Amino acid sequence: MITLVSILRKSFANGARMGAVDVTGNAMARPRRAPPSADRPAVASITSVAARAGVSIATVSRIVNGIANKAGPETVERVQRAIAELGYRPLSVGRALRRKESRLVALLAANLGNPAMAAIAASAETALREAGYVMVLCDTHDRPELQDEYLLEMRAQLVRGIILLGAVPSTHLERFVQQGEPLLFVNRRSPFAGTAPFVGVDNALAGAEVADLFLSRGIHDIAVVHGSLKSSATAERLEGFAQRLAGAGIRLPKSRRLTAPLLDHLAIGYAAAGRLVAPGPVPRGIFCLSDLIAYGVHKRLLEAGVRVPGDSLVVGFDDNPLNNWLAPWLSSVRVPYASFGAAIVEAFDGIWSGATSRHVELPHELVLREP
Amino acid sequence: MITLVSILRKSFANGARMGAVDVTGNAMARPRRAPPSADRPAVASITSVAARAGVSIATVSRIVNGIANKAGPETVERVQRAIAELGYRPLSVGRALRRKESRLVALLAANLGNPAMAAIAASAETALREAGYVMVLCDTHDRPELQDEYLLEMRAQLVRGIILLGAVPSTHLERFVQQGEPLLFVNRRSPFAGTAPFVGVDNALAGAEVADLFLSRGIHDIAVVHGSLKSSATAERLEGFAQRLAGAGIRLPKSRRLTAPLLDHLAIGYAAAGRLVAPGPVPRGIFCLSDLIAYGVHKRLLEAGVRVPGDSLVVGFDDNPLNNWLAPWLSSVRVPYASFGAAIVEAFDGIWSGATSRHVELPHELVLREP
DNA sequence: TCTTGTTGGGCAAACGTTTACCTCGGAAGA
DNA sequence: TCTTCCGAGGTAAACGTTTGCCCAACAAGA
């Protein structure tokens, strides 16, 4: 049995399919022995409340749920007292099973190591709680199989909605979209056809505004450093940026569009900047498509003796709150992460009430820092 | 009804108690109308699998759960095929209701805005998933009522365990501790009597090591800047630090123990440093009990023309991974956040198998940065 | 007085699982 | 040949809720 359990755990971990039991992704994480819960006092149930108040469980349920005209004032009073005395609180699983719907909302984030995603997660949690929901957090590590595993698991949890913060194309995601599961895409749009609900900033416009900044300063020698273009956010930023430059007669050659085959944005920035300083001269304007990339670029520039923003104006994206404290040299497009939570709840309200496709566009702002 | 719902939402949000219905903290977050889920295809249940395989649901259940010797090979084969064809996955709520235990584990964090807590959350999520659990994330914002509300809600969700990442004293927390609920304290110890399971670093030792660093450099003019001493982590760090200094004959007067009545560590650091630069001279060694505090201190010092670490050696705590990129001037006690997840799972394994009190102490490391 | 409608409340089904208990064969041991 | 045991599988109860349906009592309108 020990062996069985450990095999199951392993297979769940990597999403492999290796047998009947694992096909359904369950049976793992069962306690080896019964947990020592016997000593814990029994938690009050609707039955105990009903007994103590001398009514049926139906009446308790109706009072708890505020169904009017189904109980007299003195009955309500009695039941309320019983509830208070027993410390009763309805069990979510019983309720969810009956209603076929829980109060859980899942957030599938591509990479929680990214401060921007962590900030969105924090904001979402607060807003969801205020709206009465409970948030489940999942880190897909940008891996399609893991994302699929989470999607299936969340459906099995009867979650009310799923937030995809940085979705990656995957089999089941496409299926979920088609089947009309309550999905909300944040930051990155749905990678599939059709228009799925989305919350985020106008990335193309923001990119264009950065281009405007460079142009207004007379900076024409420009480079851009970016992560994977599979992300719609990245692609749109780059597109808006390049297009605006093109409109001013400035083209952005391949040699000025840099990236690196790495996952970590910090490392991408550092590596890409290496290819900028080596041949030289360093471009007078560098647009980094995330703050993390900008940090990496900056470090490499510093090592090469390039002053920022004096010699080269570096512009990031996200505007990490720490920038004010640690990166006074970095201009950046501020994304209002603190207001993502409210926007997410608003979008879900739309989804749940049957709106065909709910889009929320949040305002961004180019923050200039030149010490 | 609209009014009722909005009242309930509000009251749930601030944890107030204002009527029968709200006493149980439910009834909010119900959809105004039925969600348009009718178009979604029905999800397979154990009944449909049983029907398709021509067996009883008991047999399906046993096969799914890997109970041996209860089904012949060809039956298993038939059931597995049915499961695969229907895409069946057991509904968690049904299972949880029956077993009186879910696969949910809750993480109650004091402040997700703090990068250190966010890092622990990310690490915990990954480790829990690998062990087969699903993580619920809650931000208590260091508020006791909110923490209580979460505790109650999580019990109603039948969570398998609750991680308190930065617990604050509260009524129900004390009750939960007494009742033997599966709680795990991380970073901050239980604020109540008795020894509750704990995961964290040896804060006192780390504090002492920072003192040693100062002493070995001949730095005797020292200050410490800290946040709330209600946090056991903060208190222990300070205690270990001061004690080691005292052992070397150096005392730390009140005027060299600085804080500010603020929540934000960045602001605390900035404000406290203001009181350091004003009278002058600035101490040659400043121990900041978190990296965020160090960032705030550094900014203020910089404004005053103090060079770090040249004029004053600033030491932080946590060692945010960004320090390598953004704060090359900051030495810091590295806390191994990436390994917290595994430690948390290990601790829970102990708790669930009935160990009286499971403690995991993680190694820290003083990282020196002097560019 | 009879109908009709409303209020107050109980009964029982249903949601999807797990599992204790039962039954039926067949095989092995006495 | 008669027990005994084991494998294979079904039946039904139970977990905690919600809710459709029923019914009694009472009030108002005809």
CSV table of C-alpha atoms in Angstrom, one decimal, chain A residues 4 9-10 12-14 17 19-36 39-41 43 63-67 76 80 83-84 87-97 99-104 112-113 115 118 121-122 125-126 128-141 143 146 148-150 152-160 179-182 264 266-267 270 292 295-299 302 320-329 345 349 351-355, chain B residues 1 4 9-10 12-14 17 19-36 39-41 43 63-67 76 80 83-84 87-97 99-104 112-113 115 118 121-122 125-126 128-141 143 146 148-150 152-160 179-182 264 266-267 270 292 295-299 302 320-329 345 349 351-354:
chain,number,residue,atom,x,y,z
A,4,LEU,CA,0.9,2.2,-4.3
A,9,ARG,CA,1.5,10.6,-5.9
A,10,LYS,CA,4.3,10.6,-8.4
A,12,PHE,CA,-0.3,12.9,-10.2
A,13,ALA,CA,2.7,15.2,-9.8
A,14,ASN,CA,3.8,14.8,-13.4
A,17,ARG,CA,-1.4,8.3,-16.8
A,19,GLY,CA,-3.3,2.9,-14.5
A,20,ALA,CA,-6.9,2.6,-13.8
A,21,VAL,CA,-6.8,4.5,-10.6
A,22,ASP,CA,-4.8,7.3,-11.8
A,23,VAL,CA,-6.9,7.9,-14.8
A,24,THR,CA,-9.3,9.8,-12.7
A,25,GLY,CA,-6.5,11.6,-10.8
A,26,ASN,CA,-7.8,10.7,-7.5
A,27,ALA,CA,-7.0,8.3,-4.7
A,28,MET,CA,-3.8,10.1,-3.8
A,29,ALA,CA,-3.3,12.0,-0.7
A,30,ARG,CA,-5.4,9.7,1.4
A,31,PRO,CA,-4.1,9.5,4.9
A,32,ARG,CA,-2.1,6.3,5.6
A,33,ARG,CA,-4.1,5.9,8.8
A,34,ALA,CA,-7.1,7.6,10.0
A,35,PRO,CA,-6.2,11.1,11.3
A,36,PRO,CA,-6.5,11.5,15.0
A,39,ASP,CA,-10.5,13.9,19.9
A,40,ARG,CA,-11.8,17.0,18.1
A,41,PRO,CA,-15.3,18.0,19.2
A,43,VAL,CA,-19.0,20.2,14.6
A,63,ILE,CA,-34.0,30.5,7.9
A,64,VAL,CA,-30.4,30.3,7.3
A,65,ASN,CA,-30.9,31.1,3.7
A,66,GLY,CA,-33.3,33.9,4.4
A,67,ILE,CA,-36.3,32.5,2.7
A,76,VAL,CA,-36.7,32.4,13.7
A,80,GLN,CA,-31.1,31.8,15.6
A,83,ILE,CA,-27.3,28.5,15.8
A,84,ALA,CA,-25.4,30.9,17.9
A,87,GLY,CA,-21.7,27.8,16.6
A,88,TYR,CA,-23.3,26.3,13.6
A,89,ARG,CA,-22.1,27.1,10.1
A,90,PRO,CA,-23.4,25.2,7.1
A,91,LEU,CA,-20.9,22.7,5.6
A,92,SER,CA,-19.8,23.9,2.2
A,93,VAL,CA,-19.6,20.4,0.7
A,94,GLY,CA,-23.1,19.5,1.6
A,95,ARG,CA,-24.4,22.7,0.1
A,96,ALA,CA,-22.2,22.4,-2.9
A,97,LEU,CA,-23.3,18.9,-3.6
A,99,ARG,CA,-26.6,23.1,-5.4
A,100,LYS,CA,-24.1,21.6,-7.8
A,101,GLU,CA,-22.0,24.7,-7.4
A,102,SER,CA,-19.5,25.8,-4.8
A,103,ARG,CA,-18.3,29.2,-3.7
A,104,LEU,CA,-14.8,28.4,-4.9
A,112,LEU,CA,3.8,33.0,-9.3
A,113,GLY,CA,7.4,33.9,-9.0
A,115,PRO,CA,5.8,39.7,-8.8
A,118,ALA,CA,1.6,37.6,-7.3
A,121,ALA,CA,-3.4,37.0,-7.1
A,122,ALA,CA,-3.4,39.1,-3.9
A,125,GLU,CA,-8.2,37.2,-3.4
A,126,THR,CA,-9.3,40.3,-1.5
A,128,LEU,CA,-13.3,37.7,-4.2
A,129,ARG,CA,-13.5,37.4,-0.5
A,130,GLU,CA,-15.4,40.7,-0.3
A,131,ALA,CA,-17.8,39.3,-2.8
A,132,GLY,CA,-18.2,36.1,-0.8
A,133,TYR,CA,-16.0,33.7,-2.6
A,134,VAL,CA,-13.0,31.6,-1.7
A,135,MET,CA,-10.0,31.5,-3.9
A,136,VAL,CA,-8.0,28.5,-4.9
A,137,LEU,CA,-4.5,29.3,-6.1
A,138,CYS,CA,-2.7,27.2,-8.7
A,139,ASP,CA,0.7,27.7,-10.3
A,140,THR,CA,0.8,26.1,-13.8
A,141,HIS,CA,4.4,26.9,-14.3
A,143,ARG,CA,3.1,23.9,-18.5
A,146,LEU,CA,-0.2,20.9,-15.5
A,148,ASP,CA,-4.9,20.6,-18.0
A,149,GLU,CA,-4.6,18.7,-14.7
A,150,TYR,CA,-5.7,21.8,-12.8
A,152,LEU,CA,-9.9,19.0,-14.6
A,153,GLU,CA,-9.4,19.1,-10.9
A,154,MET,CA,-11.1,22.4,-10.6
A,155,ARG,CA,-14.1,21.2,-12.4
A,156,ALA,CA,-14.2,18.2,-10.0
A,157,GLN,CA,-14.2,20.8,-7.2
A,158,LEU,CA,-17.3,22.4,-8.8
A,159,VAL,CA,-15.6,25.8,-8.8
A,160,ARG,CA,-17.8,28.7,-9.7
A,179,GLN,CA,-18.1,23.9,-23.6
A,180,GLY,CA,-18.7,27.3,-22.2
A,181,GLU,CA,-17.1,26.8,-18.8
A,182,PRO,CA,-16.9,30.0,-16.8
A,264,ASP,CA,13.3,33.5,-16.3
A,266,LEU,CA,15.6,38.3,-15.3
A,267,ALA,CA,18.0,36.0,-17.2
A,270,TYR,CA,20.7,39.9,-18.8
A,292,LEU,CA,12.0,41.8,-14.6
A,295,TYR,CA,16.2,44.5,-14.2
A,296,GLY,CA,18.3,42.0,-16.0
A,297,VAL,CA,19.1,44.4,-18.8
A,298,HIS,CA,20.1,47.1,-16.3
A,299,LYS,CA,22.5,44.8,-14.4
A,302,LEU,CA,25.8,48.6,-15.3
A,320,ASN,CA,6.6,46.9,-9.7
A,321,PRO,CA,5.8,48.9,-6.6
A,322,LEU,CA,9.4,48.3,-5.5
A,323,ASN,CA,10.6,50.4,-8.4
A,324,ASN,CA,10.1,53.5,-6.3
A,325,TRP,CA,12.5,52.2,-3.8
A,326,LEU,CA,14.9,50.1,-5.7
A,327,ALA,CA,14.9,51.1,-9.3
A,328,PRO,CA,14.7,54.9,-9.5
A,329,TRP,CA,16.4,54.7,-12.8
A,345,VAL,CA,-15.2,40.1,-9.9
A,349,ASP,CA,-20.7,38.9,-12.5
A,351,ILE,CA,-20.2,35.9,-17.1
A,352,TRP,CA,-22.5,34.4,-14.4
A,353,SER,CA,-25.5,36.5,-15.5
A,354,GLY,CA,-25.1,35.2,-19.0
A,355,ALA,CA,-23.4,38.1,-20.8
B,1,MET,CA,-33.8,40.4,-2.4
B,4,LEU,CA,-30.7,41.7,1.2
B,9,ARG,CA,-22.1,40.9,1.1
B,10,LYS,CA,-21.1,44.0,2.9
B,12,PHE,CA,-19.4,39.3,5.2
B,13,ALA,CA,-16.8,41.7,3.9
B,14,ASN,CA,-16.2,43.4,7.2
B,17,ARG,CA,-22.7,40.2,12.6
B,19,GLY,CA,-28.8,39.1,11.7
B,20,ALA,CA,-29.8,35.5,11.6
B,21,VAL,CA,-28.7,34.8,8.1
B,22,ASP,CA,-25.3,36.4,8.4
B,23,VAL,CA,-24.5,34.6,11.6
B,24,THR,CA,-23.6,31.6,9.6
B,25,GLY,CA,-21.7,33.6,7.1
B,26,ASN,CA,-23.5,32.1,4.2
B,27,ALA,CA,-26.2,33.0,1.7
B,28,MET,CA,-24.0,35.6,0.1
B,29,ALA,CA,-22.6,35.1,-3.3
B,30,ARG,CA,-25.6,33.3,-4.7
B,31,PRO,CA,-26.2,34.1,-8.3
B,32,ARG,CA,-29.0,36.5,-8.9
B,33,ARG,CA,-30.4,34.2,-11.5
B,34,ALA,CA,-29.5,30.7,-12.4
B,35,PRO,CA,-26.3,30.7,-14.3
B,36,PRO,CA,-26.6,29.8,-18.0
B,39,ASP,CA,-25.9,24.6,-22.3
B,40,ARG,CA,-22.9,23.0,-20.8
B,41,PRO,CA,-22.8,19.3,-21.4
B,43,VAL,CA,-20.4,15.9,-16.6
B,63,ILE,CA,-11.9,0.2,-8.9
B,64,VAL,CA,-11.4,4.0,-8.9
B,65,ASN,CA,-10.0,3.8,-5.4
B,66,GLY,CA,-7.8,0.8,-6.2
B,67,ILE,CA,-9.5,-1.5,-3.7
B,76,VAL,CA,-11.7,-3.6,-14.3
B,80,GLN,CA,-11.6,1.7,-17.1
B,83,ILE,CA,-14.2,6.0,-17.4
B,84,ALA,CA,-11.9,7.0,-20.2
B,87,GLY,CA,-13.9,11.5,-19.1
B,88,TYR,CA,-15.2,10.7,-15.7
B,89,ARG,CA,-13.5,12.2,-12.6
B,90,PRO,CA,-15.0,11.8,-9.2
B,91,LEU,CA,-16.6,14.9,-7.8
B,92,SER,CA,-14.7,16.2,-4.9
B,93,VAL,CA,-17.7,17.4,-3.0
B,94,GLY,CA,-19.4,14.0,-3.1
B,95,ARG,CA,-16.3,12.4,-1.9
B,96,ALA,CA,-15.6,15.0,0.8
B,97,LEU,CA,-19.1,14.8,2.1
B,99,ARG,CA,-15.3,11.0,3.9
B,100,LYS,CA,-15.8,14.1,5.9
B,101,GLU,CA,-12.5,15.4,4.7
B,102,SER,CA,-11.4,17.2,1.5
B,103,ARG,CA,-8.2,17.5,-0.3
B,104,LEU,CA,-8.1,21.3,0.4
B,112,LEU,CA,0.5,38.8,0.5
B,113,GLY,CA,2.0,42.1,-0.6
B,115,PRO,CA,7.3,39.3,-1.4
B,118,ALA,CA,4.2,35.5,-1.7
B,121,ALA,CA,2.7,30.8,-0.9
B,122,ALA,CA,4.1,29.9,-4.3
B,125,GLU,CA,1.3,25.5,-3.6
B,126,THR,CA,3.8,23.6,-5.7
B,128,LEU,CA,1.0,20.6,-1.9
B,129,ARG,CA,0.0,19.9,-5.5
B,130,GLU,CA,2.8,17.4,-5.8
B,131,ALA,CA,1.5,15.7,-2.7
B,132,GLY,CA,-2.0,15.7,-4.1
B,133,TYR,CA,-3.6,18.6,-2.4
B,134,VAL,CA,-5.3,21.8,-3.6
B,135,MET,CA,-4.4,25.1,-2.0
B,136,VAL,CA,-6.8,27.8,-0.9
B,137,LEU,CA,-5.2,31.1,-0.4
B,138,CYS,CA,-6.4,33.8,2.0
B,139,ASP,CA,-5.0,37.1,2.9
B,140,THR,CA,-5.9,38.1,6.5
B,141,HIS,CA,-4.3,41.5,6.1
B,143,ARG,CA,-6.6,41.6,10.9
B,146,LEU,CA,-10.7,38.5,9.1
B,148,ASP,CA,-11.4,34.4,12.4
B,149,GLU,CA,-13.8,34.6,9.5
B,150,TYR,CA,-11.3,32.6,7.4
B,152,LEU,CA,-14.5,29.4,10.3
B,153,GLU,CA,-15.0,29.3,6.6
B,154,MET,CA,-12.1,26.9,6.1
B,155,ARG,CA,-13.5,24.5,8.6
B,156,ALA,CA,-16.8,24.7,6.8
B,157,GLN,CA,-14.9,23.7,3.7
B,158,LEU,CA,-13.6,20.7,5.5
B,159,VAL,CA,-10.1,21.6,4.7
B,160,ARG,CA,-7.5,19.0,5.6
B,179,GLN,CA,-9.5,21.8,19.8
B,180,GLY,CA,-6.6,20.3,18.0
B,181,GLU,CA,-7.5,21.4,14.5
B,182,PRO,CA,-4.7,20.7,12.1
B,264,ASP,CA,4.0,49.0,5.5
B,266,LEU,CA,8.9,50.1,3.4
B,267,ALA,CA,7.4,53.1,5.1
B,270,TYR,CA,12.0,55.2,5.5
B,292,LEU,CA,11.5,45.8,2.9
B,295,TYR,CA,14.8,49.2,1.2
B,296,GLY,CA,13.1,52.0,3.0
B,297,VAL,CA,16.1,52.7,5.1
B,298,HIS,CA,18.4,52.7,2.1
B,299,LYS,CA,16.3,55.2,0.2
B,302,LEU,CA,20.7,57.8,-0.1
B,320,ASN,CA,14.6,38.7,-1.7
B,321,PRO,CA,15.8,37.1,-4.9
B,322,LEU,CA,15.6,40.5,-6.5
B,323,ASN,CA,18.4,41.7,-4.3
B,324,ASN,CA,21.0,40.2,-6.6
B,325,TRP,CA,19.6,42.4,-9.4
B,326,LEU,CA,18.4,45.5,-7.7
B,327,ALA,CA,20.1,45.8,-4.3
B,328,PRO,CA,23.7,44.9,-4.7
B,329,TRP,CA,24.4,47.1,-1.7
B,345,VAL,CA,4.1,19.1,3.5
B,349,ASP,CA,2.4,14.5,7.3
B,351,ILE,CA,0.4,16.3,12.1
B,352,TRP,CA,-1.9,13.9,10.2
B,353,SER,CA,-0.3,10.8,11.4
B,354,GLY,CA,-0.8,12.0,14.9
